[in-house]
CSV table of C-alpha atoms in Angstrom, one decimal:
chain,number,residue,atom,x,y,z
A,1,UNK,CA,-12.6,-5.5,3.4
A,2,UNK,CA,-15.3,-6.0,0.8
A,3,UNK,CA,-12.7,-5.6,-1.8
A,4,UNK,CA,-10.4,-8.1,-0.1
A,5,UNK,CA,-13.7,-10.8,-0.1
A,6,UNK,CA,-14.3,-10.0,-3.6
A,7,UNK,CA,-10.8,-10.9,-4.6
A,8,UNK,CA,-10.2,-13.8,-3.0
A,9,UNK,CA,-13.5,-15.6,-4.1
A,10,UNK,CA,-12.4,-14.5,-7.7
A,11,UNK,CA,-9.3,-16.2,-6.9
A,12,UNK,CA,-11.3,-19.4,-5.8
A,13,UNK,CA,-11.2,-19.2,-2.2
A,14,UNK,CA,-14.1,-19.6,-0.2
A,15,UNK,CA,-14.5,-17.0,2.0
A,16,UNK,CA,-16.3,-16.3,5.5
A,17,UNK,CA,-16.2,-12.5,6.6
A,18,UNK,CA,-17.4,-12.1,10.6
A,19,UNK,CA,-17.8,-9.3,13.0
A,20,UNK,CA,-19.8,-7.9,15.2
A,21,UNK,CA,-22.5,-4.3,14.7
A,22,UNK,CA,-21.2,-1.3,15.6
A,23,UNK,CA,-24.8,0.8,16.4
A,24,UNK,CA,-23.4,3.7,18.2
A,25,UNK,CA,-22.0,5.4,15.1
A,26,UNK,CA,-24.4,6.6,12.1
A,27,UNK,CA,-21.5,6.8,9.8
A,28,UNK,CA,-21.2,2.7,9.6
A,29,UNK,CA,-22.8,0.5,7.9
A,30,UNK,CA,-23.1,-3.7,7.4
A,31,UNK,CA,-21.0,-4.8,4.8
A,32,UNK,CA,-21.8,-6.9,1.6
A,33,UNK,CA,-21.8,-10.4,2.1
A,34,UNK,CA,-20.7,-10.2,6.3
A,35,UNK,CA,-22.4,-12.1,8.7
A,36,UNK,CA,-22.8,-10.4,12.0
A,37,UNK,CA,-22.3,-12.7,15.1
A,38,UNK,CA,-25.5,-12.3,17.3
A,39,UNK,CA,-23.8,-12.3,21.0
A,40,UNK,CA,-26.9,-10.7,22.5
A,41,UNK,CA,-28.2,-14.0,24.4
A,42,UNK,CA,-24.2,-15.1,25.5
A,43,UNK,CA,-24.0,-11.2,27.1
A,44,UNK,CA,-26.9,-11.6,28.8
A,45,UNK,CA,-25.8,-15.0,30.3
A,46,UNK,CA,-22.1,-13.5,31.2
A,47,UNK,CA,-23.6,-10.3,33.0
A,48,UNK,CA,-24.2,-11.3,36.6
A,49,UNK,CA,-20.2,-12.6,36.3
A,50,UNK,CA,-19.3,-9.5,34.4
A,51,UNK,CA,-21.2,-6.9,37.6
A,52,UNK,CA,-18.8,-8.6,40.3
A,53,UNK,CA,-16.0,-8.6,37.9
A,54,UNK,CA,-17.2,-4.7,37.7
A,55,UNK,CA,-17.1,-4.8,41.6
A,56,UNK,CA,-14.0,-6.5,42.4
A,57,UNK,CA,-12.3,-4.4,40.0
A,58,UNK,CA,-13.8,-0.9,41.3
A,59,UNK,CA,-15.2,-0.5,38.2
A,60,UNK,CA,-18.5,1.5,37.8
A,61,UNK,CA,-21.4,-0.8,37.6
A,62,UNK,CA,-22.7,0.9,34.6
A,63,UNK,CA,-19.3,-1.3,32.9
A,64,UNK,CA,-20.9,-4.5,33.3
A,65,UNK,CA,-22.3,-4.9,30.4
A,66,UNK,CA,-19.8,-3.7,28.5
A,67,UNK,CA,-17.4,-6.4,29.6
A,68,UNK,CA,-19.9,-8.6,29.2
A,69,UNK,CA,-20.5,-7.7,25.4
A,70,UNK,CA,-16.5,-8.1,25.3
A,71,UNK,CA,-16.2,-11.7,26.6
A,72,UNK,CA,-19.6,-12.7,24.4
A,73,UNK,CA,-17.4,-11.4,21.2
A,74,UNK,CA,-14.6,-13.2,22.0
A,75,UNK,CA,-16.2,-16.3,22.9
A,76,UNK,CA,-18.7,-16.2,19.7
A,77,UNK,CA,-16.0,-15.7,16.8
A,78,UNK,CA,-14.0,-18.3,19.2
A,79,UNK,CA,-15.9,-20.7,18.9
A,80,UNK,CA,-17.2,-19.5,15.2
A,81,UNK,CA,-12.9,-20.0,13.8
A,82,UNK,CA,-13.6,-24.1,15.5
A,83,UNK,CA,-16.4,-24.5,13.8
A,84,UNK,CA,-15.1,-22.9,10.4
A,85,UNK,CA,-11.6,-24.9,10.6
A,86,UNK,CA,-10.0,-22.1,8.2
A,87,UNK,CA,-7.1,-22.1,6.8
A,88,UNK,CA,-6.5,-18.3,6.4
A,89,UNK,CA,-7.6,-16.0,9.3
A,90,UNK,CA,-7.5,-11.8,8.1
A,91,UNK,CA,-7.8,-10.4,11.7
A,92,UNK,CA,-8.4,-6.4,10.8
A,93,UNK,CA,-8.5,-5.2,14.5
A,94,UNK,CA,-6.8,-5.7,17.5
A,95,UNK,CA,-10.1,-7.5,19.8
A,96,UNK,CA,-10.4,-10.2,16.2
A,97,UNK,CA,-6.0,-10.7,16.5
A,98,UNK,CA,-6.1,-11.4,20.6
A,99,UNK,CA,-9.0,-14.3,19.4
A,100,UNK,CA,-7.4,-15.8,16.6
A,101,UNK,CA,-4.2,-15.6,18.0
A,102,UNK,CA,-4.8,-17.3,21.1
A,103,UNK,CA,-6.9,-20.6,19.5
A,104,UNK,CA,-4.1,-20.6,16.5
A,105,UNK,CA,-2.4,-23.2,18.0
A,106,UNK,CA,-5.4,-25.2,18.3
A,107,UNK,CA,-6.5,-24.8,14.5
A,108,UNK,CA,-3.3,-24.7,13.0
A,109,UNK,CA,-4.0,-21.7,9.9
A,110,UNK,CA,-2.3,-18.8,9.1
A,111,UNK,CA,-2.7,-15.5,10.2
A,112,UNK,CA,-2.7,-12.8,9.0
A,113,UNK,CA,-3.1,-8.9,10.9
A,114,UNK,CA,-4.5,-6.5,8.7
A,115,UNK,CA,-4.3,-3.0,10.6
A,116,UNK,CA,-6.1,-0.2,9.6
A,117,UNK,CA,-4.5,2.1,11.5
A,118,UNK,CA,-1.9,2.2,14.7
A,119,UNK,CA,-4.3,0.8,16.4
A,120,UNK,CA,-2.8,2.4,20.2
A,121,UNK,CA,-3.5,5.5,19.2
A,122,UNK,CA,-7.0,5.1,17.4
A,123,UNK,CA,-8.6,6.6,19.9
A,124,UNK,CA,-7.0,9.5,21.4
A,125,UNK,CA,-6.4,9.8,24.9
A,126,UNK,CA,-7.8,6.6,25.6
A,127,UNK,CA,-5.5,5.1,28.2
A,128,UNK,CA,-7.3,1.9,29.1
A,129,UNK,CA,-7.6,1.0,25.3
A,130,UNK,CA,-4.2,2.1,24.2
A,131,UNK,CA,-2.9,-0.1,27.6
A,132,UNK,CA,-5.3,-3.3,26.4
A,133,UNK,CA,-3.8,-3.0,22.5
A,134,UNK,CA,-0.7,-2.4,23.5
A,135,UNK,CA,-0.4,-6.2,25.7
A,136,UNK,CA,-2.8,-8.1,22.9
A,137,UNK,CA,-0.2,-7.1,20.5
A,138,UNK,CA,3.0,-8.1,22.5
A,139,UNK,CA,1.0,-11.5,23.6
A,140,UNK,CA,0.2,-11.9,19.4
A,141,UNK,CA,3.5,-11.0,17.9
A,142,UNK,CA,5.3,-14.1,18.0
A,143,UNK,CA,1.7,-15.7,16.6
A,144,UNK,CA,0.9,-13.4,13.4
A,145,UNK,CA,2.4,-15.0,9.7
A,146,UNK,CA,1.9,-11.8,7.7
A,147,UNK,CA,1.6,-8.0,9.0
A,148,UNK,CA,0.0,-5.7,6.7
A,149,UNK,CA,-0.8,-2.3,7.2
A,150,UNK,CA,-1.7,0.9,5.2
A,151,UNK,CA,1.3,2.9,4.5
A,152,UNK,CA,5.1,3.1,5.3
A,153,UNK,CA,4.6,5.4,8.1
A,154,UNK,CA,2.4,3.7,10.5
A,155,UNK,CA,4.6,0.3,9.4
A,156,UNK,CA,6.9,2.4,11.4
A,157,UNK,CA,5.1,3.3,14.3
A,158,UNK,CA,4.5,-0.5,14.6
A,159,UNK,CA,8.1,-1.8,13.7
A,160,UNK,CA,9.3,0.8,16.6
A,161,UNK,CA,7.0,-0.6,19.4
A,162,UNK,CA,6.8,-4.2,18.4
A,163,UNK,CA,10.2,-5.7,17.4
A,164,UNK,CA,9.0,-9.5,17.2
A,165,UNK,CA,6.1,-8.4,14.7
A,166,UNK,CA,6.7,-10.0,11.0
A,167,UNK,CA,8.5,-6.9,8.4
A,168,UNK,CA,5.1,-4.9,7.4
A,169,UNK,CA,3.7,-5.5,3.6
A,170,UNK,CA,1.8,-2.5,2.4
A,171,UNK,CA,-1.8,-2.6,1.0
A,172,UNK,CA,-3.0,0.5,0.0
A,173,UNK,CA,-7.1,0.8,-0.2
A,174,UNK,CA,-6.6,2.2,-3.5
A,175,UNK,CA,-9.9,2.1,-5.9
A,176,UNK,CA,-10.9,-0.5,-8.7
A,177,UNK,CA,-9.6,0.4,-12.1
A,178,UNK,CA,-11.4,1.7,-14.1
A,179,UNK,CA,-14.4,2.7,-11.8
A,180,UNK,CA,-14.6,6.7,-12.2
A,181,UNK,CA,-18.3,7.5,-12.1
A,182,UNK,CA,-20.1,10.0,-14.6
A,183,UNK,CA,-21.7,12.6,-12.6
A,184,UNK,CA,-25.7,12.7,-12.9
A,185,UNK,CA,-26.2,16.1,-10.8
A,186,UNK,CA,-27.5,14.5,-7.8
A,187,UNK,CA,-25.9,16.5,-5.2
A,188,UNK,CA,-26.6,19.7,-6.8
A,189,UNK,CA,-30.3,18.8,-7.0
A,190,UNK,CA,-30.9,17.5,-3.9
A,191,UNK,CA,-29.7,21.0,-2.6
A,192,UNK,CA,-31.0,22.7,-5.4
A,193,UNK,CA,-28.0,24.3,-6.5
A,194,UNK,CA,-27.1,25.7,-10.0
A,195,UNK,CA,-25.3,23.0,-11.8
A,196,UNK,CA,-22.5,25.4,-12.4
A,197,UNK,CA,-21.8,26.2,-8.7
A,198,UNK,CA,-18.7,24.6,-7.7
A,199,UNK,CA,-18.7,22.3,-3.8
A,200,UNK,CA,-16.1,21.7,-1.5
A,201,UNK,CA,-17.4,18.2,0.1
A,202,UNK,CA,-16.5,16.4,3.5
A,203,UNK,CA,-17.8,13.2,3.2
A,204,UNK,CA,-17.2,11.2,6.7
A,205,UNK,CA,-18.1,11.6,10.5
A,206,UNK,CA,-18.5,14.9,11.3
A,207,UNK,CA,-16.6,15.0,14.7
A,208,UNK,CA,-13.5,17.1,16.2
A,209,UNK,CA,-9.9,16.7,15.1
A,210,UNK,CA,-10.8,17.0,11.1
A,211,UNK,CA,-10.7,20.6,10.9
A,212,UNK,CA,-14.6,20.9,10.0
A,213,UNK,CA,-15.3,24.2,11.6
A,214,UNK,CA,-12.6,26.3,10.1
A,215,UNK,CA,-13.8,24.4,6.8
A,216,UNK,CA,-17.9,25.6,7.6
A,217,UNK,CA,-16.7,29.2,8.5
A,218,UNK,CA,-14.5,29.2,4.8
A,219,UNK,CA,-18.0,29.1,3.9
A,220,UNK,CA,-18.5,32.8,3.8
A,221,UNK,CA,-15.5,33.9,2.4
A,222,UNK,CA,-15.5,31.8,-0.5
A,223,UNK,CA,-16.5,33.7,-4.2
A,224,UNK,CA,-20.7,33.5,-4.4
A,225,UNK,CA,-20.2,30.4,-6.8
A,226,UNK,CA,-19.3,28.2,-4.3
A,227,UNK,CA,-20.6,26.0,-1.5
A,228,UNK,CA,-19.6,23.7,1.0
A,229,UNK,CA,-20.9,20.5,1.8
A,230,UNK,CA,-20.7,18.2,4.6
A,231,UNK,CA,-22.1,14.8,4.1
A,232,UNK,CA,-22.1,12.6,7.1
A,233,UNK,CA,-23.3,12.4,10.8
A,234,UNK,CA,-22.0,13.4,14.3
A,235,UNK,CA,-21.8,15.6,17.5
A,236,UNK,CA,-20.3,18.1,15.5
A,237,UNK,CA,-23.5,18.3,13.0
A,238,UNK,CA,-25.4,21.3,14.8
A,239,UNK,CA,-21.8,23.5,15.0
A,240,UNK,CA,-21.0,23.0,11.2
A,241,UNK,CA,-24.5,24.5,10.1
A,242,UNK,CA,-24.3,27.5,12.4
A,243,UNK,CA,-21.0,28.4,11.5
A,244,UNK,CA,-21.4,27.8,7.9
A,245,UNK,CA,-24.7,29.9,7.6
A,246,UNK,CA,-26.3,30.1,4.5
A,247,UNK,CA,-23.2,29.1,2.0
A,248,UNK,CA,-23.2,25.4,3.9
A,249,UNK,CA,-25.3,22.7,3.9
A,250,UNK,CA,-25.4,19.3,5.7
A,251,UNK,CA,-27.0,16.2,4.3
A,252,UNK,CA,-26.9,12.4,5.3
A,253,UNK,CA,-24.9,10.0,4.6
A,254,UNK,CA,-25.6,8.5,1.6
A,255,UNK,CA,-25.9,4.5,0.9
A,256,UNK,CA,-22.3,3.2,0.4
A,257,UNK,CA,-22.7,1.5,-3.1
A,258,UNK,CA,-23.9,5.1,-4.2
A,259,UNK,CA,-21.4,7.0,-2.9
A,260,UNK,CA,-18.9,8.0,-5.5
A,261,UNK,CA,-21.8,8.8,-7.8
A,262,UNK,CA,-22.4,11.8,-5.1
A,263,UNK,CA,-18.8,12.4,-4.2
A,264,UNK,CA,-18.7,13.3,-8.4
A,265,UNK,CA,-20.6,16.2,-7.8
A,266,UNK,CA,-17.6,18.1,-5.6
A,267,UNK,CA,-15.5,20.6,-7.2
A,268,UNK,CA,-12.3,19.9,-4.3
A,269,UNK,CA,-12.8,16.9,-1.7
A,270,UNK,CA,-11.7,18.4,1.5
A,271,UNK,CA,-9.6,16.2,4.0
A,272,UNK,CA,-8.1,18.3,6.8
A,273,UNK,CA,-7.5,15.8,9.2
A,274,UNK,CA,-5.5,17.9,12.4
A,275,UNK,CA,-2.0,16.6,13.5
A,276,UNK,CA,-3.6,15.0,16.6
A,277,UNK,CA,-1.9,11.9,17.8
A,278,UNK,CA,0.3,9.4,15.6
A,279,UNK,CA,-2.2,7.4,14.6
A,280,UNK,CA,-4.2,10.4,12.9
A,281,UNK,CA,-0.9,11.9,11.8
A,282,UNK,CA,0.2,9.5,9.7
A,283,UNK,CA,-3.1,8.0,8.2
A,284,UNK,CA,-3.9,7.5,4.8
A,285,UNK,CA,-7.8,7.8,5.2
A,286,UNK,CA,-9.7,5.9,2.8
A,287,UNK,CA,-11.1,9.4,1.4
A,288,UNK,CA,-7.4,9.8,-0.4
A,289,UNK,CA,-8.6,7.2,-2.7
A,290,UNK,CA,-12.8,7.8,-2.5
A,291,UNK,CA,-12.1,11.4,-4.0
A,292,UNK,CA,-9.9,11.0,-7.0
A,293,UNK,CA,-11.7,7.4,-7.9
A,294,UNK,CA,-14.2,9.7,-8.6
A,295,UNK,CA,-12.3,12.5,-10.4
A,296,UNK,CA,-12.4,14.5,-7.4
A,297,UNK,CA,-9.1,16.8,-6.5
A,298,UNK,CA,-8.0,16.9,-2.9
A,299,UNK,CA,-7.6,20.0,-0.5
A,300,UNK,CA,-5.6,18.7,2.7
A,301,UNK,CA,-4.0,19.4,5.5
A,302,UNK,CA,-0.2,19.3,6.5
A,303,UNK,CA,0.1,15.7,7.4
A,304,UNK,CA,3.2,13.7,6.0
A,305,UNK,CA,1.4,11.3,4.4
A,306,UNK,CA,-1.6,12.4,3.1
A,307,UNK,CA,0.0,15.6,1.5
A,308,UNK,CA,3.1,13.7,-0.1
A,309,UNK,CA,0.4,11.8,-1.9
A,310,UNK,CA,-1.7,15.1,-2.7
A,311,UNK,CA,1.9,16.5,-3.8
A,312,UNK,CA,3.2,13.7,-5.6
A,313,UNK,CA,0.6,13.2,-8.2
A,314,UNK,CA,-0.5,17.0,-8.4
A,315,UNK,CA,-3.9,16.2,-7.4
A,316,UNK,CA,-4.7,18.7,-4.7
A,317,UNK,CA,-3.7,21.4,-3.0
A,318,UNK,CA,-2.2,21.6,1.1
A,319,UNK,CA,-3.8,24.4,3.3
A,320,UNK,CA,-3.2,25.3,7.0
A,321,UNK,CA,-6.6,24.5,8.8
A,322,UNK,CA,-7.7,28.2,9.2
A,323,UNK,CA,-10.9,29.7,7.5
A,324,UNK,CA,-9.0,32.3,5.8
A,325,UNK,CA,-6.1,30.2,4.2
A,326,UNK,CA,-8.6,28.1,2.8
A,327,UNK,CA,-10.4,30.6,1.3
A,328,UNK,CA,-7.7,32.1,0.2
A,329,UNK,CA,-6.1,29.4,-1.7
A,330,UNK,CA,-9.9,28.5,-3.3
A,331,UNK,CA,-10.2,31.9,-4.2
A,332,UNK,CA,-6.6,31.6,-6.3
A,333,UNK,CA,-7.4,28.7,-8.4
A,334,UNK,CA,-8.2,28.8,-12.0
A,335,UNK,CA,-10.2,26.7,-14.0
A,336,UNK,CA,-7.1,25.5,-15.5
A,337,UNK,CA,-6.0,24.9,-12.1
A,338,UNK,CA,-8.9,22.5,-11.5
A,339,UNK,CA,-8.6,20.5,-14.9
A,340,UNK,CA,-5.2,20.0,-14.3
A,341,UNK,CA,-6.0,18.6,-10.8
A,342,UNK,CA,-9.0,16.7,-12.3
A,343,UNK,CA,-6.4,15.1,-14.8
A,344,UNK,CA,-3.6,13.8,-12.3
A,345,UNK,CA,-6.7,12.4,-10.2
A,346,UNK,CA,-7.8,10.2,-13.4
A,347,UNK,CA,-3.9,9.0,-13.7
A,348,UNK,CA,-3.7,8.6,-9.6
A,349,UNK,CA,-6.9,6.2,-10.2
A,350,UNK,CA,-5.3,4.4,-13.3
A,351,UNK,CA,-2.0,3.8,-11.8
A,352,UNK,CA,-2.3,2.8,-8.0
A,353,UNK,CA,-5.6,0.2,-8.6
A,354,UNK,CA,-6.5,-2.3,-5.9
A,355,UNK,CA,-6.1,-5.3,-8.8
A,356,UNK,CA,-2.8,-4.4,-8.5
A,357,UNK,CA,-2.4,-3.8,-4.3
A,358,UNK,CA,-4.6,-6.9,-3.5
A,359,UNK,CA,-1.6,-9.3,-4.8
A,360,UNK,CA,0.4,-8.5,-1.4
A,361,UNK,CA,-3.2,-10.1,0.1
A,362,UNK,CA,-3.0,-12.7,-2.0
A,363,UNK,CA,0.7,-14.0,-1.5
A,364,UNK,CA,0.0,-13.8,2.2
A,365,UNK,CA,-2.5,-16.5,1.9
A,366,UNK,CA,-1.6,-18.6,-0.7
């Protein structure tokens, strides 16, 4: 999204980008130039109605003040799109879309619904969300001007379950030309490491359904110059260390802006996201572009998407999500095998840029 901001005020737009703090999740972060609507005060007012709301529902009490926090959010970027009087409106989740969507009428702009991911599905077994997504995307469809999402697979998944929704556009979150960092040894410092000692890195969340235990327990089976690295936060942390032992470390996440300059320091990026729902199995997670932006190969799992890319442009290398197959197919590659793959990442980064994906953006709104 910051990319998106940055490209339309290059373009001479003037752009507003709202939302609201998520602080139960280490991994995220405020983004450059977004202003976060305080709804603090309006969920304190909207409790007392939100508790018999909890009541008359049979909802546990405990609920109240999280459907208080949800009317405050609507109300405050409701009332935030009057006093803007936009003429664009890039709604990038489905709580943003039932909001614009319903005062469109009233304000007369276009809208456009950016989805990251098939939204239903985002998280797994979550009935009451899927059920909530589900009827603000049927009450939106006939609303939304422009539907962009990430890749031709989860265009699908939508096109399948919501007819009336506009043909999808794809934008792929593909990295700025030109933008490969040189690596300054940073990661290999910090964990004082020989410079020559190769790193598998996950850089993300470190919770279930990404194959991070089989990756920790690799660990130990990999030859003695190797070591694998998770960077990030999660209930997961704790597990990884113990079954990684000595051959695996766990560090922090690191400040966005800085982040390929520590993501350079991994010999394979791993992304072994587990076929676990359709949303997850046909992503395209941002780390597909984050690891060969910054020369990094890929080592990935079996979903369709995400190893068709790895495939395509030679940049990577599919496993099964087992401890011993990916140790295995580490163990068989050569140094050539690695340049090669280091190569086909600097030509992924060169041909798929974002100055090139953030036209479909741009047509939308003009």
């Amino acid at each position: 999204m910051e990319k998106q901001r940055e490209s339309l005020i290059a373009r001479g737009y003037r752009v507003e980008m709202v939302g609201w703090r998520n602080t139960s999740d280490l991994n995220t972060r405020d983004m450059a130039g977004a202003r976060v609507l305080d709804t603090s005060a309006l969920s304190k007012v909207l409790q007392p109605l939100a508790q018999s709301a909890a009541f008359l529902t049979q909802r546990p009490s405990t609920s109240a003040m999280g459907i208080a926090n949800a009317y405050a959010r609507r109300i405050s970027l409701a009332i935030d799109l009057v006093r803007l009087q936009p003429s664009a409106v890039v709604a990038s989740d489905p709580e943003t879309l039932e909001v614009a969507a319903w005062i469109k009428p009233r304000l007369d702009f276009k809208l456009i619904y950016d989805a990251h991911e098939y939204y239903p599905e985002e998280v797994l077994d979550d009935t009451a969300r899927a059920i909530a997504v589900h009827r603000i995307h049927r009450r939106a469809a006939d609303r939304i001007d422009t539907f962009i999402t990430v890749n031709p697979l989860i265009a699908q998944l939508y096109a399948n379950d919501y007819p009336r929704f506009p043909a999808a556009q794809i934008l792929r979150n593909a990295p700025k030309a030109g933008n490969q960092p040189d690596y300054d040894g940073r990661l290999h410092k910090l964990l004082d490491l020989d410079p020559r000692t190769k790193i598998i890195l996950h850089q993300g969340r470190l919770s279930s359904m990404r194959g991070l235990i089989p990756l920790a327990l690799s660990a130990g089976k990999l030859p003695p110059n190797w070591h694998v690295v998770f960077m990030g936060a999660g209930p997961l942390q704790e597990d990884i260390a113990l079954a990684g032992g000595q051959r695996c470390s766990v560090i922090a996440p690191q400040p966005w802006e800085q982040l390929p300059l520590w993501t350079a320091g991994a010999t394979i990026g791993a992304i072994l996201y587990e076929p676990l729902g359709a949303n997850q199995i046909n992503c395209s997670p941002n780390k597909l572009w984050e690891f060969p932006a910054a020369n990094v190969p890929i080592l990935a799992s079996h979903l369709p998407y995400l190893s068709q890319e790895v495939q395509l442009w030679g940049m990577g290398w599919i496993t099964e999500i087992e401890s011993t197959e990916i140790a295995s197919l580490v163990c068989r590659l050569t140094n050539t095998d690695l340049t090669t793959a280091r190569s086909q990442c600097s030509h992924f980064a060169r041909s798929v840029s974002w100055e090139v994906e953030v036209e479909t953006l741009l047509a939308a709104i003009s």
